Amino acid sequence: MSSNRLAAISASVVVLLTISVGLYILGSPSQERFRRLDEQRIADLLLLSRAVNANYLISNSLPANLDSMQDGTRLSRIPRDPETSSMYEYEQVAADAYRLCAEFLTQSNEARLDDFWEHSEGRQCFSFNAQSTY
């Protein structure tokens, strides 16, 4: 085997190993896409919780549904799931308490999010008290 051929094979192996290690450390492109979609879901839920809390401060009551807050003041548009375009779930559980739910594709990375927004894969609900804003 010539030294040029051996060098080419060695270089190919190094490149393949580097790519494999990079994908292992960073995750596959689809996993990164799922992670970003989940980050958008968290941002949407945070926006919705702030709007619901603002509604409570103004009217001293929780909205009947998310659509009722789309008035240009609290929300100019109701955020929807970035992948499916479905509405996030909103449920009033008490006079001043509610839940927002979303379907997540990945488990949260605790190092990147505070404890409140930690979630597992699948449907996850977050509970809020409108008197104390998050």
PDB file of C-alpha atoms in Angstrom:
ATOM      1  CA  MET A   1       0.000   0.000   0.000  1.00  0.00           C
ATOM      2  CA  SER A   2       1.434   3.365  -0.993  1.00  0.00           C
ATOM      3  CA  SER A   3       1.996   6.090   1.563  1.00  0.00           C
ATOM      4  CA  ASN A   4      -0.374   8.444  -0.338  1.00  0.00           C
ATOM      5  CA  ARG A   5      -3.186   5.906  -0.178  1.00  0.00           C
ATOM      6  CA  LEU A   6      -2.527   5.275   3.523  1.00  0.00           C
ATOM      7  CA  ALA A   7      -2.577   9.042   4.200  1.00  0.00           C
ATOM      8  CA  ALA A   8      -5.890   9.400   2.311  1.00  0.00           C
ATOM      9  CA  ILE A   9      -7.487   6.562   4.277  1.00  0.00           C
ATOM     10  CA  SER A  10      -6.181   7.984   7.576  1.00  0.00           C
ATOM     11  CA  ALA A  11      -7.517  11.443   6.731  1.00  0.00           C
ATOM     12  CA  SER A  12     -10.910   9.980   5.812  1.00  0.00           C
ATOM     13  CA  VAL A  13     -11.087   8.103   9.111  1.00  0.00           C
ATOM     14  CA  VAL A  14     -10.184  11.267  11.050  1.00  0.00           C
ATOM     15  CA  VAL A  15     -12.871  13.277   9.222  1.00  0.00           C
ATOM     16  CA  LEU A  16     -15.524  10.602   9.851  1.00  0.00           C
ATOM     17  CA  LEU A  17     -14.571  10.374  13.530  1.00  0.00           C
ATOM     18  CA  THR A  18     -14.689  14.168  13.882  1.00  0.00           C
ATOM     19  CA  ILE A  19     -18.147  14.330  12.301  1.00  0.00           C
ATOM     20  CA  SER A  20     -19.392  11.435  14.448  1.00  0.00           C
ATOM     21  CA  VAL A  21     -18.103  13.004  17.669  1.00  0.00           C
ATOM     22  CA  GLY A  22     -19.589  16.374  16.670  1.00  0.00           C
ATOM     23  CA  LEU A  23     -22.999  14.842  16.046  1.00  0.00           C
ATOM     24  CA  TYR A  24     -22.794  12.949  19.317  1.00  0.00           C
ATOM     25  CA  ILE A  25     -21.935  16.091  21.299  1.00  0.00           C
ATOM     26  CA  LEU A  26     -24.301  18.498  19.519  1.00  0.00           C
ATOM     27  CA  GLY A  27     -27.046  16.047  18.659  1.00  0.00           C
ATOM     28  CA  SER A  28     -28.455  15.322  15.268  1.00  0.00           C
ATOM     29  CA  PRO A  29     -29.905  18.139  13.150  1.00  0.00           C
ATOM     30  CA  SER A  30     -33.405  16.814  13.801  1.00  0.00           C
ATOM     31  CA  GLN A  31     -32.828  16.810  17.585  1.00  0.00           C
ATOM     32  CA  GLU A  32     -31.595  20.401  17.364  1.00  0.00           C
ATOM     33  CA  ARG A  33     -34.732  21.309  15.397  1.00  0.00           C
ATOM     34  CA  PHE A  34     -36.929  19.645  18.036  1.00  0.00           C
ATOM     35  CA  ARG A  35     -35.068  21.505  20.805  1.00  0.00           C
ATOM     36  CA  ARG A  36     -35.630  24.843  19.065  1.00  0.00           C
ATOM     37  CA  LEU A  37     -39.322  24.097  18.544  1.00  0.00           C
ATOM     38  CA  ASP A  38     -39.618  23.338  22.264  1.00  0.00           C
ATOM     39  CA  GLU A  39     -37.834  26.586  23.134  1.00  0.00           C
ATOM     40  CA  GLN A  40     -40.388  28.426  20.990  1.00  0.00           C
ATOM     41  CA  ARG A  41     -43.189  26.654  22.835  1.00  0.00           C
ATOM     42  CA  ILE A  42     -41.769  27.869  26.164  1.00  0.00           C
ATOM     43  CA  ALA A  43     -41.513  31.424  24.801  1.00  0.00           C
ATOM     44  CA  ASP A  44     -45.134  31.218  23.605  1.00  0.00           C
ATOM     45  CA  LEU A  45     -46.361  29.920  26.969  1.00  0.00           C
ATOM     46  CA  LEU A  46     -44.496  32.704  28.755  1.00  0.00           C
ATOM     47  CA  LEU A  47     -46.132  35.285  26.467  1.00  0.00           C
ATOM     48  CA  LEU A  48     -49.555  33.750  27.083  1.00  0.00           C
ATOM     49  CA  SER A  49     -49.059  33.665  30.866  1.00  0.00           C
ATOM     50  CA  ARG A  50     -48.105  37.343  30.885  1.00  0.00           C
ATOM     51  CA  ALA A  51     -51.191  38.205  28.838  1.00  0.00           C
ATOM     52  CA  VAL A  52     -53.475  36.180  31.117  1.00  0.00           C
ATOM     53  CA  ASN A  53     -51.927  37.833  34.177  1.00  0.00           C
ATOM     54  CA  ALA A  54     -52.379  41.288  32.607  1.00  0.00           C
ATOM     55  CA  ASN A  55     -56.008  40.426  31.906  1.00  0.00           C
ATOM     56  CA  TYR A  56     -56.441  39.443  35.546  1.00  0.00           C
ATOM     57  CA  LEU A  57     -54.882  42.691  36.772  1.00  0.00           C
ATOM     58  CA  ILE A  58     -57.173  44.750  34.525  1.00  0.00           C
ATOM     59  CA  SER A  59     -60.463  42.916  35.005  1.00  0.00           C
ATOM     60  CA  ASN A  60     -59.850  40.990  38.246  1.00  0.00           C
ATOM     61  CA  SER A  61     -60.874  37.812  36.427  1.00  0.00           C
ATOM     62  CA  LEU A  62     -59.286  35.232  34.203  1.00  0.00           C
ATOM     63  CA  PRO A  63     -60.270  35.139  30.538  1.00  0.00           C
ATOM     64  CA  ALA A  64     -62.786  32.510  29.458  1.00  0.00           C
ATOM     65  CA  ASN A  65     -60.433  31.397  26.693  1.00  0.00           C
ATOM     66  CA  LEU A  66     -57.258  32.518  24.933  1.00  0.00           C
ATOM     67  CA  ASP A  67     -59.111  33.939  21.921  1.00  0.00           C
ATOM     68  CA  SER A  68     -60.775  36.558  24.116  1.00  0.00           C
ATOM     69  CA  MET A  69     -57.389  38.171  24.796  1.00  0.00           C
ATOM     70  CA  GLN A  70     -56.593  38.903  21.154  1.00  0.00           C
ATOM     71  CA  ASP A  71     -57.509  42.563  21.283  1.00  0.00           C
ATOM     72  CA  GLY A  72     -54.353  44.288  20.085  1.00  0.00           C
ATOM     73  CA  THR A  73     -53.529  45.425  23.615  1.00  0.00           C
ATOM     74  CA  ARG A  74     -52.817  42.230  25.498  1.00  0.00           C
ATOM     75  CA  LEU A  75     -52.112  40.153  22.398  1.00  0.00           C
ATOM     76  CA  SER A  76     -52.079  41.086  18.737  1.00  0.00           C
ATOM     77  CA  ARG A  77     -52.140  37.392  17.841  1.00  0.00           C
ATOM     78  CA  ILE A  78     -52.590  34.193  19.790  1.00  0.00           C
ATOM     79  CA  PRO A  79     -49.385  32.140  19.627  1.00  0.00           C
ATOM     80  CA  ARG A  80     -49.824  28.662  18.214  1.00  0.00           C
ATOM     81  CA  ASP A  81     -47.661  25.575  18.291  1.00  0.00           C
ATOM     82  CA  PRO A  82     -44.767  26.227  15.854  1.00  0.00           C
ATOM     83  CA  GLU A  83     -44.955  22.759  14.343  1.00  0.00           C
ATOM     84  CA  THR A  84     -48.659  21.853  14.275  1.00  0.00           C
ATOM     85  CA  SER A  85     -50.257  25.339  14.386  1.00  0.00           C
ATOM     86  CA  SER A  86     -52.668  24.036  17.012  1.00  0.00           C
ATOM     87  CA  MET A  87     -53.656  26.253  19.926  1.00  0.00           C
ATOM     88  CA  TYR A  88     -52.012  25.760  23.278  1.00  0.00           C
ATOM     89  CA  GLU A  89     -54.300  24.424  25.984  1.00  0.00           C
ATOM     90  CA  TYR A  90     -55.638  26.886  28.547  1.00  0.00           C
ATOM     91  CA  GLU A  91     -57.695  25.826  31.533  1.00  0.00           C
ATOM     92  CA  GLN A  92     -58.971  27.907  34.419  1.00  0.00           C
ATOM     93  CA  VAL A  93     -58.665  25.804  37.581  1.00  0.00           C
ATOM     94  CA  ALA A  94     -59.732  28.404  40.189  1.00  0.00           C
ATOM     95  CA  ALA A  95     -60.831  32.032  40.311  1.00  0.00           C
ATOM     96  CA  ASP A  96     -57.197  33.142  40.115  1.00  0.00           C
ATOM     97  CA  ALA A  97     -55.391  30.006  38.910  1.00  0.00           C
ATOM     98  CA  TYR A  98     -54.940  28.463  35.481  1.00  0.00           C
ATOM     99  CA  ARG A  99     -52.877  25.986  33.506  1.00  0.00           C
ATOM    100  CA  LEU A 100     -51.194  26.229  30.121  1.00  0.00           C
ATOM    101  CA  CYS A 101     -50.274  23.016  28.329  1.00  0.00           C
ATOM    102  CA  ALA A 102     -48.164  22.118  25.314  1.00  0.00           C
ATOM    103  CA  GLU A 103     -46.857  19.019  23.584  1.00  0.00           C
ATOM    104  CA  PHE A 104     -43.036  18.846  23.734  1.00  0.00           C
ATOM    105  CA  LEU A 105     -40.750  16.844  21.469  1.00  0.00           C
ATOM    106  CA  THR A 106     -37.773  16.624  23.815  1.00  0.00           C
ATOM    107  CA  GLN A 107     -36.930  16.660  27.497  1.00  0.00           C
ATOM    108  CA  SER A 108     -35.706  20.038  28.710  1.00  0.00           C
ATOM    109  CA  ASN A 109     -32.070  20.596  29.412  1.00  0.00           C
ATOM    110  CA  GLU A 110     -31.907  21.654  33.058  1.00  0.00           C
ATOM    111  CA  ALA A 111     -28.681  23.570  32.470  1.00  0.00           C
ATOM    112  CA  ARG A 112     -30.439  25.914  30.025  1.00  0.00           C
ATOM    113  CA  LEU A 113     -33.805  26.513  31.692  1.00  0.00           C
ATOM    114  CA  ASP A 114     -34.847  27.460  35.178  1.00  0.00           C
ATOM    115  CA  ASP A 115     -36.672  24.834  37.206  1.00  0.00           C
ATOM    116  CA  PHE A 116     -40.155  26.181  36.467  1.00  0.00           C
ATOM    117  CA  TRP A 117     -39.973  25.464  32.728  1.00  0.00           C
ATOM    118  CA  GLU A 118     -38.496  21.963  33.025  1.00  0.00           C
ATOM    119  CA  HIS A 119     -40.482  19.468  30.992  1.00  0.00           C
ATOM    120  CA  SER A 120     -40.341  15.937  29.733  1.00  0.00           C
ATOM    121  CA  GLU A 121     -41.187  14.733  26.253  1.00  0.00           C
ATOM    122  CA  GLY A 122     -44.907  14.719  25.553  1.00  0.00           C
ATOM    123  CA  ARG A 123     -47.782  16.723  26.991  1.00  0.00           C
ATOM    124  CA  GLN A 124     -46.752  19.010  29.836  1.00  0.00           C
ATOM    125  CA  CYS A 125     -48.846  21.521  31.803  1.00  0.00           C
ATOM    126  CA  PHE A 126     -47.638  24.495  33.820  1.00  0.00           C
ATOM    127  CA  SER A 127     -49.724  25.931  36.657  1.00  0.00           C
ATOM    128  CA  PHE A 128     -49.978  29.645  37.326  1.00  0.00           C
ATOM    129  CA  ASN A 129     -51.495  31.881  39.963  1.00  0.00           C
ATOM    130  CA  ALA A 130     -52.664  35.123  38.352  1.00  0.00           C
ATOM    131  CA  GLN A 131     -52.074  37.160  41.499  1.00  0.00           C
ATOM    132  CA  SER A 132     -48.349  36.483  41.379  1.00  0.00           C
ATOM    133  CA  THR A 133     -46.851  36.957  37.950  1.00  0.00           C
ATOM    134  CA  TYR A 134     -44.036  34.729  36.813  1.00  0.00           C
TER     135      TYR A 134
END
